[in-house]
Short mmCIF file of C-alpha atoms (C1' of nucleotides) in Angstrom, two decimals:
data_model
loop_
_atom_site.label_atom_id
_atom_site.label_comp_id
_atom_site.label_asym_id
_atom_site.label_seq_id
_atom_site.Cartn_x
_atom_site.Cartn_y
_atom_site.Cartn_z
CA MET A 149 14.56 32.72 -13.54
CA ASP A 150 12.94 35.82 -12.05
CA SER A 151 9.17 36.10 -11.79
CA LYS A 152 8.84 37.84 -15.14
CA GLU A 153 10.71 35.06 -16.91
CA ILE A 154 8.66 32.45 -15.11
CA SER A 155 5.47 34.06 -16.37
CA ALA A 156 6.77 34.01 -19.93
CA PHE A 157 7.90 30.40 -19.51
CA GLN A 158 4.41 29.40 -18.34
CA GLN A 159 2.71 31.36 -21.12
CA GLN A 160 4.83 29.99 -23.97
CA LEU A 161 4.36 26.47 -22.68
CA GLN A 162 0.59 26.76 -22.52
CA ASP A 163 0.28 28.57 -25.86
CA TRP A 164 2.22 25.74 -27.47
CA TYR A 165 0.06 23.14 -25.70
CA GLY A 166 -3.14 24.80 -26.94
CA ILE A 167 -2.01 24.19 -30.51
CA ASN A 168 0.07 21.00 -30.31
CA GLN A 169 -1.57 18.80 -27.69
CA ARG A 170 -2.57 15.31 -28.77
CA GLU A 171 -6.20 14.26 -28.91
CA LEU A 172 -6.42 11.71 -26.13
CA PRO A 173 -9.52 10.04 -24.72
CA TRP A 174 -8.95 11.23 -21.16
CA ARG A 175 -8.69 14.83 -22.35
CA HIS A 176 -12.39 14.84 -23.24
CA THR A 177 -13.56 14.38 -19.67
CA THR A 178 -13.53 16.27 -16.40
CA ASP A 179 -14.58 13.21 -14.41
CA PRO A 180 -11.96 12.81 -11.66
CA TYR A 181 -12.44 9.03 -11.68
CA ARG A 182 -11.65 8.77 -15.39
CA ILE A 183 -8.65 11.05 -15.08
CA TRP A 184 -7.46 8.97 -12.15
CA VAL A 185 -7.79 5.73 -14.15
CA SER A 186 -5.82 7.27 -17.01
CA GLU A 187 -3.02 8.42 -14.72
CA VAL A 188 -2.72 4.99 -13.11
CA MET A 189 -2.41 3.39 -16.54
CA LEU A 190 0.01 6.06 -17.78
CA GLN A 191 2.30 5.47 -14.81
CA GLN A 192 5.31 3.63 -16.31
CA THR A 193 3.46 3.07 -19.55
CA GLN A 194 3.43 4.92 -22.86
CA VAL A 195 0.39 6.70 -24.23
CA ASN A 196 -0.07 4.53 -27.32
CA THR A 197 -0.05 1.39 -25.22
CA VAL A 198 -2.58 2.79 -22.77
CA ILE A 199 -5.25 4.05 -25.22
CA PRO A 200 -7.00 0.73 -26.05
CA TYR A 201 -6.81 -0.38 -22.42
CA TYR A 202 -8.33 2.90 -21.27
CA TYR A 203 -11.31 2.58 -23.63
CA ARG A 204 -12.01 -1.00 -22.59
CA PHE A 205 -11.59 -0.27 -18.89
CA ILE A 206 -13.92 2.74 -18.89
CA GLU A 207 -16.50 0.86 -20.91
CA ARG A 208 -16.36 -2.04 -18.47
CA PHE A 209 -16.11 0.12 -15.31
CA PRO A 210 -17.63 3.53 -16.15
CA GLU A 211 -17.84 4.60 -12.53
CA VAL A 212 -16.27 4.00 -9.13
CA ALA A 213 -19.16 2.01 -7.69
CA GLY A 214 -19.02 -0.63 -10.40
CA LEU A 215 -15.28 -1.03 -10.06
CA ALA A 216 -15.61 -1.25 -6.29
CA ARG A 217 -18.04 -4.15 -6.59
CA ALA A 218 -16.19 -6.00 -9.36
CA ARG A 219 -14.37 -9.30 -8.88
CA SER A 220 -10.59 -9.23 -8.70
CA GLN A 221 -10.50 -11.58 -11.68
CA ALA A 222 -12.52 -9.19 -13.86
CA VAL A 223 -10.33 -6.22 -12.96
CA LEU A 224 -7.14 -8.15 -13.70
CA LYS A 225 -8.60 -9.36 -16.99
CA SER A 226 -9.07 -5.73 -18.01
CA TRP A 227 -5.42 -5.12 -17.12
CA GLU A 228 -4.06 -8.25 -18.82
CA GLY A 229 -0.92 -7.43 -20.82
CA LEU A 230 -0.52 -3.93 -19.39
CA GLY A 231 1.93 -5.01 -16.68
CA TYR A 232 2.57 -3.81 -13.13
CA TYR A 233 -0.56 -5.59 -11.95
CA ALA A 234 -0.31 -4.09 -8.46
CA ARG A 235 -1.65 -0.93 -10.11
CA ALA A 236 -4.89 -2.75 -10.91
CA ARG A 237 -5.11 -4.41 -7.51
CA ASN A 238 -4.52 -1.08 -5.75
CA LEU A 239 -6.98 0.80 -7.96
CA HIS A 240 -9.58 -1.84 -7.20
CA LYS A 241 -8.97 -1.53 -3.45
CA ALA A 242 -8.97 2.27 -3.65
CA ALA A 243 -12.28 2.27 -5.51
CA ALA A 244 -13.84 0.31 -2.67
CA VAL A 245 -12.62 2.96 -0.20
CA VAL A 246 -13.90 5.83 -2.36
CA ASP A 247 -17.25 4.09 -2.75
CA SER A 248 -17.77 3.31 0.92
CA ARG A 249 -16.02 6.19 2.69
CA TYR A 250 -16.52 9.05 0.25
CA GLY A 251 -19.86 8.10 -1.30
CA GLY A 252 -18.27 7.45 -4.67
CA ARG A 253 -16.72 10.91 -5.02
CA VAL A 254 -12.96 10.97 -5.59
CA PRO A 255 -11.58 13.02 -2.66
CA ASP A 256 -10.07 16.37 -3.64
CA ASP A 257 -7.95 16.71 -0.49
CA TRP A 258 -4.26 15.82 -0.78
CA GLN A 259 -4.12 13.82 2.46
CA ASP A 260 -7.32 11.91 1.73
CA PHE A 261 -6.50 11.15 -1.89
CA THR A 262 -2.85 10.15 -1.48
CA ALA A 263 -3.81 7.90 1.42
CA LEU A 264 -5.55 5.62 -1.09
CA PRO A 265 -3.61 2.54 -2.20
CA GLY A 266 -1.60 3.19 -5.36
CA VAL A 267 -1.92 6.97 -5.12
CA GLY A 268 1.48 8.60 -4.56
CA PRO A 269 2.86 12.08 -5.17
CA TYR A 270 2.64 11.90 -8.97
CA ILE A 271 -0.93 10.62 -9.29
CA GLY A 272 -1.96 12.87 -6.41
CA ALA A 273 -0.64 15.99 -8.15
CA ALA A 274 -1.90 14.94 -11.58
CA VAL A 275 -5.49 14.17 -10.58
CA LEU A 276 -5.89 17.05 -8.12
CA SER A 277 -4.50 19.59 -10.60
CA ILE A 278 -6.23 18.32 -13.75
CA ALA A 279 -9.61 17.36 -12.29
CA TYR A 280 -9.88 19.86 -9.42
CA SER A 281 -7.50 22.71 -10.42
CA HIS A 282 -5.55 22.39 -7.19
CA PRO A 283 -2.04 23.89 -7.39
CA TYR A 284 0.20 20.80 -7.19
CA ALA A 285 3.13 20.45 -9.60
CA VAL A 286 3.56 17.02 -11.21
CA VAL A 287 7.05 15.53 -11.22
CA ASP A 288 7.23 12.57 -13.57
CA GLY A 289 9.98 11.32 -15.84
CA ASN A 290 9.12 13.82 -18.57
CA VAL A 291 9.21 16.76 -16.17
CA LYS A 292 12.53 15.69 -14.65
CA ARG A 293 14.11 15.31 -18.09
CA VAL A 294 12.89 18.73 -19.26
CA LEU A 295 13.97 20.49 -16.07
CA ALA A 296 17.36 18.77 -15.98
CA ARG A 297 18.03 20.10 -19.49
CA VAL A 298 16.57 23.58 -18.98
CA PHE A 299 18.63 24.15 -15.82
CA GLU A 300 21.55 21.84 -16.61
CA ASP A 301 20.81 20.13 -13.33
CA PRO A 302 23.27 17.27 -12.74
CA THR A 303 21.17 15.55 -10.06
CA PRO A 304 20.58 11.94 -11.20
CA VAL A 305 16.90 11.66 -12.15
CA ASN A 306 16.65 8.05 -11.03
CA GLY A 307 18.21 8.53 -7.60
CA SER A 308 16.58 9.46 -4.34
CA ALA A 309 18.42 12.82 -4.25
CA GLY A 310 16.55 13.86 -7.37
CA HIS A 311 13.22 13.75 -5.58
CA GLY A 312 13.53 16.94 -3.57
CA ALA A 313 15.63 18.80 -6.15
CA PHE A 314 13.19 18.44 -9.05
CA ARG A 315 10.19 18.84 -6.78
CA ARG A 316 11.45 22.28 -5.66
CA LEU A 317 12.18 23.31 -9.24
CA ALA A 318 8.78 22.16 -10.45
CA ASP A 319 6.97 23.93 -7.60
CA SER A 320 8.77 27.20 -8.31
CA LEU A 321 7.65 27.13 -11.96
CA LEU A 322 4.03 26.02 -11.51
CA ASP A 323 1.29 28.27 -12.86
CA GLN A 324 -0.89 28.42 -9.75
CA SER A 325 -3.86 29.80 -11.65
CA ARG A 326 -4.06 27.00 -14.25
CA PRO A 327 -2.15 24.09 -12.75
CA GLY A 328 -3.90 21.36 -14.77
CA ILE A 329 -3.16 22.88 -18.16
CA TYR A 330 0.35 23.87 -17.13
CA ASN A 331 1.21 20.39 -15.82
CA GLN A 332 -0.08 18.69 -18.95
CA ALA A 333 1.75 21.19 -21.16
CA LEU A 334 5.09 20.51 -19.47
CA MET A 335 4.64 16.74 -19.72
CA GLU A 336 3.51 17.03 -23.34
CA VAL A 337 6.66 18.96 -24.24
CA GLY A 338 8.65 16.15 -22.65
CA ALA A 339 6.77 13.51 -24.63
CA LEU A 340 6.69 15.20 -28.04
CA VAL A 341 9.65 17.60 -28.16
CA CYS A 342 12.13 17.15 -25.33
CA LYS A 343 12.35 13.41 -25.99
CA PRO A 344 15.00 11.17 -24.42
CA ALA A 345 16.77 10.82 -27.79
CA ASN A 346 16.84 13.31 -30.66
CA PRO A 347 15.06 16.23 -28.96
CA ARG A 348 13.44 18.69 -31.37
CA CYS A 349 14.83 21.89 -29.88
CA ALA A 350 13.93 24.01 -32.91
CA ASP A 351 10.24 23.30 -32.24
CA CYS A 352 10.46 23.78 -28.49
CA PRO A 353 8.34 26.52 -26.91
CA ILE A 354 10.81 27.02 -24.05
CA ASN A 355 14.09 26.74 -25.95
CA THR A 356 14.97 30.37 -25.14
CA PHE A 357 15.00 29.50 -21.44
CA CYS A 358 16.90 26.26 -21.87
CA LEU A 359 20.55 26.27 -20.77
CA GLY A 360 21.09 22.87 -22.31
CA ASN A 361 19.95 24.20 -25.68
CA ARG A 362 21.97 27.41 -25.36
CA HIS A 363 25.15 25.58 -24.36
CA GLY A 364 24.71 22.58 -26.60
CA SER A 365 24.88 20.32 -23.54
CA LEU A 366 21.61 18.44 -24.08
CA ASP A 367 23.27 15.09 -24.63
CA ARG A 368 24.65 15.24 -21.07
CA TYR A 369 21.21 15.61 -19.47
CA PRO A 370 19.38 14.17 -17.72
CA GLN A 371 22.07 12.39 -15.73
CA ARG A 372 21.22 9.02 -14.24
CA ASN A 373 22.74 6.33 -12.09
CA LYS A 374 23.87 3.15 -13.80
CA ARG A 375 21.47 0.27 -13.70
CA LYS A 376 22.46 -3.17 -12.59
CA PRO A 377 22.80 -5.97 -15.17
CA VAL A 378 19.79 -8.28 -15.31
CA PRO A 379 20.27 -12.04 -14.87
CA GLU A 380 18.73 -14.54 -17.27
CA ILE A 381 16.65 -17.35 -15.81
CA ARG A 382 15.49 -20.51 -17.62
CA ILE A 383 11.94 -21.66 -16.90
CA ALA A 384 10.13 -24.85 -17.88
CA ALA A 385 6.33 -24.88 -18.13
CA GLY A 386 3.96 -27.70 -18.99
CA VAL A 387 0.62 -27.76 -20.77
CA ILE A 388 -0.81 -30.82 -19.03
CA ARG A 389 -3.58 -32.51 -20.99
CA ARG A 390 -6.24 -34.73 -19.40
CA ASN A 391 -9.57 -35.69 -20.97
CA GLY A 392 -9.40 -32.90 -23.53
CA ARG A 393 -8.66 -30.25 -20.91
CA VAL A 394 -5.53 -28.49 -19.70
CA LEU A 395 -4.43 -27.40 -16.23
CA ILE A 396 -3.91 -23.77 -15.28
CA THR A 397 -2.96 -22.46 -11.85
CA ARG A 398 -3.41 -19.09 -10.17
CA ARG A 399 -0.46 -17.23 -8.65
CA LYS A 400 -0.71 -15.91 -5.13
CA PRO A 401 -2.40 -12.49 -4.97
CA GLU A 402 0.69 -10.37 -4.25
CA GLY A 403 4.15 -10.12 -5.79
CA LEU A 404 5.23 -10.89 -9.34
CA LEU A 405 2.23 -11.28 -11.66
CA GLY A 406 0.06 -11.59 -8.55
CA GLY A 407 -3.40 -13.08 -9.12
CA LEU A 408 -2.74 -14.07 -12.73
CA TRP A 409 -3.23 -17.56 -14.17
CA GLU A 410 -0.50 -19.56 -15.90
CA PHE A 411 0.61 -23.01 -16.96
CA PRO A 412 2.48 -24.63 -14.07
CA GLY A 413 6.27 -24.88 -14.10
CA GLY A 414 9.34 -23.29 -12.60
CA LYS A 415 13.06 -22.64 -12.71
CA ILE A 416 15.39 -25.01 -14.51
CA HIS A 417 18.26 -25.86 -12.16
CA GLU A 418 21.92 -25.66 -13.12
CA GLY A 419 22.86 -28.74 -15.13
CA GLU A 420 19.26 -29.95 -15.28
CA SER A 421 17.49 -30.65 -18.55
CA ALA A 422 14.39 -28.62 -19.37
CA GLU A 423 12.23 -31.76 -19.55
CA THR A 424 13.40 -32.98 -16.16
CA ALA A 425 12.73 -29.55 -14.67
CA CYS A 426 9.24 -29.60 -16.16
CA ARG A 427 8.42 -32.98 -14.56
CA ARG A 428 10.01 -31.99 -11.24
CA GLU A 429 8.33 -28.57 -10.99
CA ILE A 430 4.91 -29.98 -11.84
CA LYS A 431 5.32 -32.70 -9.22
CA GLU A 432 6.34 -30.10 -6.63
CA GLU A 433 3.84 -27.41 -7.54
CA VAL A 434 0.66 -29.34 -8.33
CA GLY A 435 1.48 -32.87 -7.15
CA LEU A 436 0.91 -34.60 -10.49
CA ASN A 437 2.96 -37.24 -12.25
CA ILE A 438 3.18 -36.41 -15.95
CA VAL A 439 5.04 -37.40 -19.07
CA VAL A 440 6.56 -34.87 -21.42
CA ASP A 441 5.20 -35.50 -24.90
CA ALA A 442 6.74 -32.74 -27.03
CA HIS A 443 8.57 -29.43 -26.89
CA LEU A 444 6.04 -26.86 -28.10
CA THR A 445 8.13 -23.72 -28.27
CA GLN A 446 10.62 -21.40 -26.62
CA VAL A 447 9.60 -17.93 -25.45
CA ARG A 448 11.93 -15.11 -24.44
CA HIS A 449 10.59 -12.38 -22.21
CA ALA A 450 12.19 -9.49 -20.34
CA TYR A 451 11.06 -8.29 -16.93
CA THR A 452 12.44 -5.32 -15.07
CA HIS A 453 15.08 -7.14 -13.05
CA PHE A 454 15.64 -10.33 -15.00
CA LYS A 455 15.04 -12.05 -18.31
CA ILE A 456 13.47 -15.44 -18.77
CA VAL A 457 13.77 -18.10 -21.41
CA LEU A 458 10.61 -20.17 -21.17
CA GLU A 459 10.63 -23.75 -22.48
CA VAL A 460 7.05 -24.88 -23.07
CA PHE A 461 6.20 -28.59 -23.19
CA LEU A 462 3.09 -30.51 -24.11
CA CYS A 463 2.53 -33.05 -21.35
CA ASP A 464 0.11 -35.83 -20.50
CA HIS A 465 -1.33 -36.57 -17.08
CA VAL A 466 -0.25 -39.96 -15.74
CA ASP A 467 -1.59 -40.12 -12.20
CA GLY A 468 -2.19 -38.19 -9.03
CA ASN A 469 -4.70 -35.53 -8.00
CA VAL A 470 -3.92 -31.85 -7.83
CA ARG A 471 -2.29 -30.81 -4.54
CA LEU A 472 -1.26 -27.16 -4.71
CA ASN A 473 2.08 -26.07 -3.28
CA GLY A 474 2.54 -22.39 -4.17
CA PRO A 475 -0.41 -21.60 -6.43
CA VAL A 476 -3.65 -20.64 -4.68
CA ASP A 477 -6.15 -22.12 -7.16
CA HIS A 478 -6.37 -24.32 -10.21
CA ARG A 479 -8.75 -25.20 -13.08
CA TRP A 480 -8.93 -27.90 -15.72
CA ILE A 481 -10.13 -25.84 -18.66
CA LYS A 482 -10.89 -26.25 -22.33
CA ILE A 483 -8.16 -24.43 -24.19
CA GLU A 484 -10.67 -22.18 -25.94
CA ASP A 485 -11.78 -20.87 -22.52
CA ILE A 486 -8.33 -19.50 -21.70
CA ASP A 487 -9.63 -16.09 -22.83
CA GLN A 488 -11.63 -15.82 -19.63
CA TYR A 489 -8.53 -15.86 -17.45
CA PRO A 490 -5.94 -13.09 -17.05
CA VAL A 491 -2.51 -14.51 -17.95
CA PRO A 492 0.99 -12.98 -18.15
CA ARG A 493 2.34 -11.68 -21.44
CA ALA A 494 4.92 -14.47 -21.63
CA ASN A 495 2.05 -17.02 -21.69
CA LEU A 496 0.10 -15.04 -24.29
CA LYS A 497 3.08 -15.45 -26.59
CA PHE A 498 2.56 -19.21 -26.99
CA ILE A 499 -1.17 -19.70 -26.39
CA PRO A 500 -1.99 -19.05 -30.07
CA LYS A 501 0.22 -22.04 -30.96
CA LEU A 502 -1.89 -24.23 -28.70
CA ARG A 503 -5.12 -23.23 -30.37
CA VAL A 504 -3.79 -23.74 -33.88
CA LYS A 505 -2.52 -27.19 -32.97
CA LYS A 506 -5.67 -28.14 -31.14
CA PRO A 507 -7.03 -30.82 -33.51
CA GLU A 508 -3.86 -32.90 -33.45
CA VAL A 509 -2.88 -32.09 -29.93
CA PHE A 510 -6.15 -32.51 -28.11
CA ASN A 511 -7.36 -35.61 -29.83
CA GLU A 512 -8.74 -37.41 -26.82
"C1'" DA B 294 17.85 4.21 0.75
"C1'" DA B 295 17.36 0.13 -2.02
"C1'" DC B 296 14.68 -3.04 -4.19
"C1'" DG B 297 10.53 -5.35 -6.57
"C1'" DC B 298 7.35 -4.75 -10.06
"C1'" DG B 299 5.87 -5.55 -16.83
"C1'" DG B 300 5.96 -4.28 -21.00
"C1'" DG B 301 6.82 -1.49 -25.29
"C1'" DG B 302 9.53 1.22 -28.54
"C1'" DA B 303 13.87 2.74 -30.79
"C1'" DG B 304 18.04 1.61 -32.92
"C1'" DC C 238 19.11 -8.91 -30.37
"C1'" DT C 239 20.41 -4.50 -26.71
"C1'" DC C 240 19.40 -0.34 -24.58
"C1'" DC C 241 16.15 2.92 -22.66
"C1'" DC C 242 12.16 4.29 -20.01
"C1'" DA C 243 9.97 4.90 -14.85
"C1'" DG C 244 5.83 5.81 -9.94
"C1'" DC C 245 4.47 3.36 -5.84
"C1'" DG C 246 4.80 0.05 -2.13
"C1'" DT C 247 7.64 -2.63 0.74
"C1'" DT C 248 11.52 -3.54 3.46
#
DNA sequence: AACGCGGGGAG
DNA sequence: CTCCCAGCGTT
């Protein structure tokens, strides 16, 4: 596109956005902190999922200082069920830096802001353009999909080569005078019109510029590298009852589901029964001898790189005191107090069954 | 450059 | 069920 076409592209995009943009809670604020929180949540996560979390998080942590001083447990509880918990841990750490080093003001300099934990090129460009009107083009999944179609760009969007290619394209198209509006308009077109499946080209404000639309080649873009098949892992977990309480353990602070609480258990070995694995894992992980009383339920859950089938057992404590090998903390809790602890989604799927069964199950 | 990291929606 | 989606940090 020449400069005249680029101007028209920018104008049509923003005119459309003025009329068709969704009403979203983070579009009613100019507070850089709130926009930052929204962008962290929106990373890898769809708008409709984020909305209730955003309201609760902002109500609980309305400003940087409060978040900076909060306990890790409280921050994770606010994030419970949203996934990618490193986002919450990094946001928490970053808030402490903003509070202490920048007096609570979110830095508006690229180097300063993107040096914060969890702030990369996307969140950097999004927050600096939307909150501070700095001319950085966002390049997220929506933008890459739209640009791949408009320019029939065969660069795989999920490969490392795509980084520079789509970055250069996005930079060349950015409206330097209104970068925040322009960036949001382009992403909104990706979300509402130029969708992954069944794009609504007739309603698209930039369809006249789009080579994919003109040539009928949309179904070939964006191109992507094949993903690897995900293995399925069987897990046994035990709800260990003792004196009307149950045992939960806390995962180490980093890595998968870092810092969350769960019922102890682990992988079922090849050729091993689920019950045996449950007894073995609990002996190894928390040092307790238990008996398996009943099979409560089976839960299937998909992660990014593997799937699990979780066999959940009701168990009774026989003897031994808790000696942790893996987990970093433990509690004997009343089942109704589980709400106070952040737990993984896979655990949330069977906890309601525990509460319903409480009278018969916790009859000590 | 490749991998680890959750969860939700569409079909 | 299966397939699709996707920024940042670590290695």
